Amino acid sequence: MGKALDGVRILDFTHVQSGPTCTQLLAWFGADVIKVERAGAGDITREQLRDIPDVDSLYFTMLNHNKRSVTIDTKNPEGKQVLEALIQTCDVLVENFAPGALDRMGFTWERIQELNPRMIVASVKGFGPGPYEDCKVYENVAQCAGGAASTTGFDDGPPVVTGAQIGDSGTGLHLALGIVTALFQRTQTGRGQRVLAAMQDGVLNLCRVKLRDQQRLERTGMMKEYPQYPNGEFGEAVPRAGNASGGGQPGWILKCKGWETDPNAYIYFITQAPVWAKICNVIGKEEWATDPDYATPAARLPRLKDIFAEIERWTMTKTKFEAMQILNKYDIPCGPILSMKEIAEEPSLRKTGTIVEVDHPTRGKYLTVGNPIKLSDSPTEVRRSPLLGEHTDEVMAELGYSPEQIIALRTAGAI
Ligand code: CAO
């Protein structure tokens, strides 16, 4: 079966996490992704957080599936020529170097346009134009600058970063959408264009509801669904809301049976208004369904702490899975707190290809997260990440270099 991006060639100049997330998705959709790395070293993540000596780390392998790897010294004059040949034969150049690095290599937007006017140049940077545009940025910096950290955690504690890599993987995802959109526009205009996804912007986009709340706060001085209401204090900025759920459907994380020893024996419980009577029945507080102090969402808001404490008395008598089963019967929205171990072992995620076991020549078998976006006409096959420079000769031959020229370039240190 064909793939959605069959025929699209990507010059992948990405490293670490944000850029590689993007190009991996494009590769899963069928693009030919040629990852350019520095000879001898490669993407720095190959050697970061290694669990097996001298073997590509899981950090690298899990972000670089379905790609080919070529090693080129892009600061060597002959290496630059090879890169020019690649620019002329690819549709998209994706990069997430520090600001200015591509220009310093000699590959300005103008130069790339000269070489290939159809080329789409897609970049991840920490910040867009402005006071921080020259800064190098990693995941947690973006989470802090994009509004996630100031709105995450508990009111009486410091800002907290989230385990979800919204700065890196989140921005890679934004960039991938920009690239396919630019490819689509190119079918009309015939021209390439620049695509920029700044990590601060990507995080802020995911924190959209918090900017909504900032304006609500400024208008009304409070937000009733936040745990600060009615007893705590609201300041000038959106506060940290602990585990409260927004959107007017109060929720909280509650202990389940075994919580004393299992750090993940918890459930997320939402007291959705239409099922309030059912919740009262399940937890044995039938009288709350008609008691004016509890019967309506507005009446419940100032009592949420006590209400969740009462519900927790019930959830603590059940495991999170038992509670799920019972609550689902009544359409009460809830979710178990799943550990990574539980997720890794979940058969249904294996079946859908969301968790995939991959074999690697030096590492052996490992688990990865497959393509979370499922296309019915473009199924994803997850193939192992390339070894450093594994496809240099293959790609050079495709570019028209003879075996002798390849040897000469290697001798010159260009590849
Ligand atoms: N041959 C020769 N030189 C190469 C090369 C190659 N194949 N590939 C890269 N280089 C050079 C670059 O040209 C650059 O050289 P100069 O500094 O002389 O211009 C140099 O390698 C280092 O690139 P870098 O500055 O991007 O790398 P770093 O490790 O210092 O910084 C990072 C890493 C991620 C902080 C920075 O790249 C960045 O801010 N990127 C944008 C934001 C981003 O994506 N952050 C998320 C990363 S995932 O957490």
mmCIF file of C-alpha atoms and ligand atoms in Angstrom, residues 13 15-18 36-38 59 72-75 96-99 101 104-105 124-126 135-139 168 199, ligand 1:
data_model
loop_
_atom_site.group_PDB
_atom_site.id
_atom_site.type_symbol
_atom_site.label_atom_id
_atom_site.label_comp_id
_atom_site.label_asym_id
_atom_site.label_seq_id
_atom_site.Cartn_x
_atom_site.Cartn_y
_atom_site.Cartn_z
ATOM 1 C CA PHE A 13 19.177 18.559 9.686
ATOM 2 C CA HIS A 15 18.994 16.855 16.377
ATOM 3 C CA VAL A 16 17.956 16.123 19.973
ATOM 4 C CA GLN A 17 14.145 15.910 20.259
ATOM 5 C CA SER A 18 12.034 18.685 18.739
ATOM 6 C CA VAL A 36 22.532 14.620 7.915
ATOM 7 C CA GLU A 37 24.902 14.067 10.840
ATOM 8 C CA ARG A 38 28.392 14.962 11.769
ATOM 9 C CA TYR A 59 16.680 8.566 23.284
ATOM 10 C CA ILE A 72 28.591 15.055 5.954
ATOM 11 C CA ASP A 73 30.955 17.713 7.286
ATOM 12 C CA THR A 74 28.962 20.744 6.270
ATOM 13 C CA LYS A 75 31.826 23.080 7.083
ATOM 14 C CA ASN A 96 16.600 22.929 14.699
ATOM 15 C CA PHE A 97 20.069 24.354 15.117
ATOM 16 C CA ALA A 98 20.770 27.204 17.438
ATOM 17 C CA PRO A 99 19.732 30.530 15.873
ATOM 18 C CA ALA A 101 23.848 28.209 12.669
ATOM 19 C CA ARG A 104 26.910 30.512 9.468
ATOM 20 C CA MET A 105 27.209 27.305 7.441
ATOM 21 C CA VAL A 124 12.303 24.939 15.263
ATOM 22 C CA LYS A 125 13.697 27.736 17.375
ATOM 23 C CA GLY A 126 13.266 28.434 21.057
ATOM 24 C CA CYS A 135 18.711 32.056 22.893
ATOM 25 C CA LYS A 136 19.357 28.354 22.856
ATOM 26 C CA VAL A 137 16.392 26.534 24.295
ATOM 27 C CA TYR A 138 15.644 23.111 25.721
ATOM 28 C CA GLU A 139 12.340 21.531 26.716
ATOM 29 C CA ASP A 168 10.112 19.527 22.171
ATOM 30 C CA MET A 199 8.925 26.396 21.155
HETATM 31 N N1 CAO B 1 28.986 19.276 10.059
HETATM 32 C C1 CAO B 1 29.623 20.331 10.585
HETATM 33 N N2 CAO B 1 29.107 21.109 11.540
HETATM 34 C C2 CAO B 1 27.865 20.789 11.985
HETATM 35 C C3 CAO B 1 27.144 19.712 11.471
HETATM 36 C C4 CAO B 1 27.740 18.941 10.465
HETATM 37 N N3 CAO B 1 27.129 17.902 9.913
HETATM 38 N N4 CAO B 1 25.960 19.664 12.119
HETATM 39 C C5 CAO B 1 25.933 20.659 13.002
HETATM 40 N N5 CAO B 1 27.091 21.363 12.931
HETATM 41 C C6 CAO B 1 27.486 22.541 13.693
HETATM 42 C C7 CAO B 1 26.574 23.723 13.495
HETATM 43 O O1 CAO B 1 26.878 24.364 12.317
HETATM 44 C C8 CAO B 1 26.892 24.556 14.740
HETATM 45 O O2 CAO B 1 28.066 25.272 14.490
HETATM 46 P P1 CAO B 1 28.284 26.843 14.820
HETATM 47 O O3 CAO B 1 27.877 27.017 16.240
HETATM 48 O O4 CAO B 1 29.726 27.040 14.571
HETATM 49 O O5 CAO B 1 27.408 27.619 13.894
HETATM 50 C C9 CAO B 1 27.254 23.503 15.774
HETATM 51 O O6 CAO B 1 27.325 22.260 15.072
HETATM 52 C C10 CAO B 1 26.310 23.298 16.950
HETATM 53 O O7 CAO B 1 24.974 23.458 16.633
HETATM 54 P P2 CAO B 1 23.964 23.967 17.775
HETATM 55 O O8 CAO B 1 24.426 25.298 18.298
HETATM 56 O O9 CAO B 1 22.598 23.893 17.216
HETATM 57 O O10 CAO B 1 24.145 22.840 18.910
HETATM 58 P P3 CAO B 1 24.220 23.004 20.508
HETATM 59 O O11 CAO B 1 24.430 21.623 21.000
HETATM 60 O O12 CAO B 1 25.200 24.006 20.929
HETATM 61 O O13 CAO B 1 22.775 23.527 20.917
HETATM 62 C C11 CAO B 1 20.367 23.381 21.096
HETATM 63 C C12 CAO B 1 21.696 22.615 21.010
HETATM 64 C C13 CAO B 1 19.263 22.361 21.032
HETATM 65 C C14 CAO B 1 20.293 24.162 22.420
HETATM 66 C C15 CAO B 1 20.262 24.380 19.901
HETATM 67 O O14 CAO B 1 20.463 23.664 18.714
HETATM 68 C C16 CAO B 1 18.922 25.105 19.831
HETATM 69 O O15 CAO B 1 18.653 26.044 20.564
HETATM 70 N N6 CAO B 1 18.076 24.688 18.866
HETATM 71 C C17 CAO B 1 16.804 25.347 18.618
HETATM 72 C C18 CAO B 1 15.787 25.025 19.660
HETATM 73 C C19 CAO B 1 15.585 23.547 19.811
HETATM 74 O O16 CAO B 1 15.289 22.833 18.898
HETATM 75 N N7 CAO B 1 15.669 23.112 21.062
HETATM 76 C C20 CAO B 1 15.211 21.797 21.425
HETATM 77 C C21 CAO B 1 16.213 20.778 21.354
HETATM 78 S S1 CAO B 1 15.483 19.327 21.961
HETATM 79 O O17 CAO B 1 15.512 19.524 23.587
#
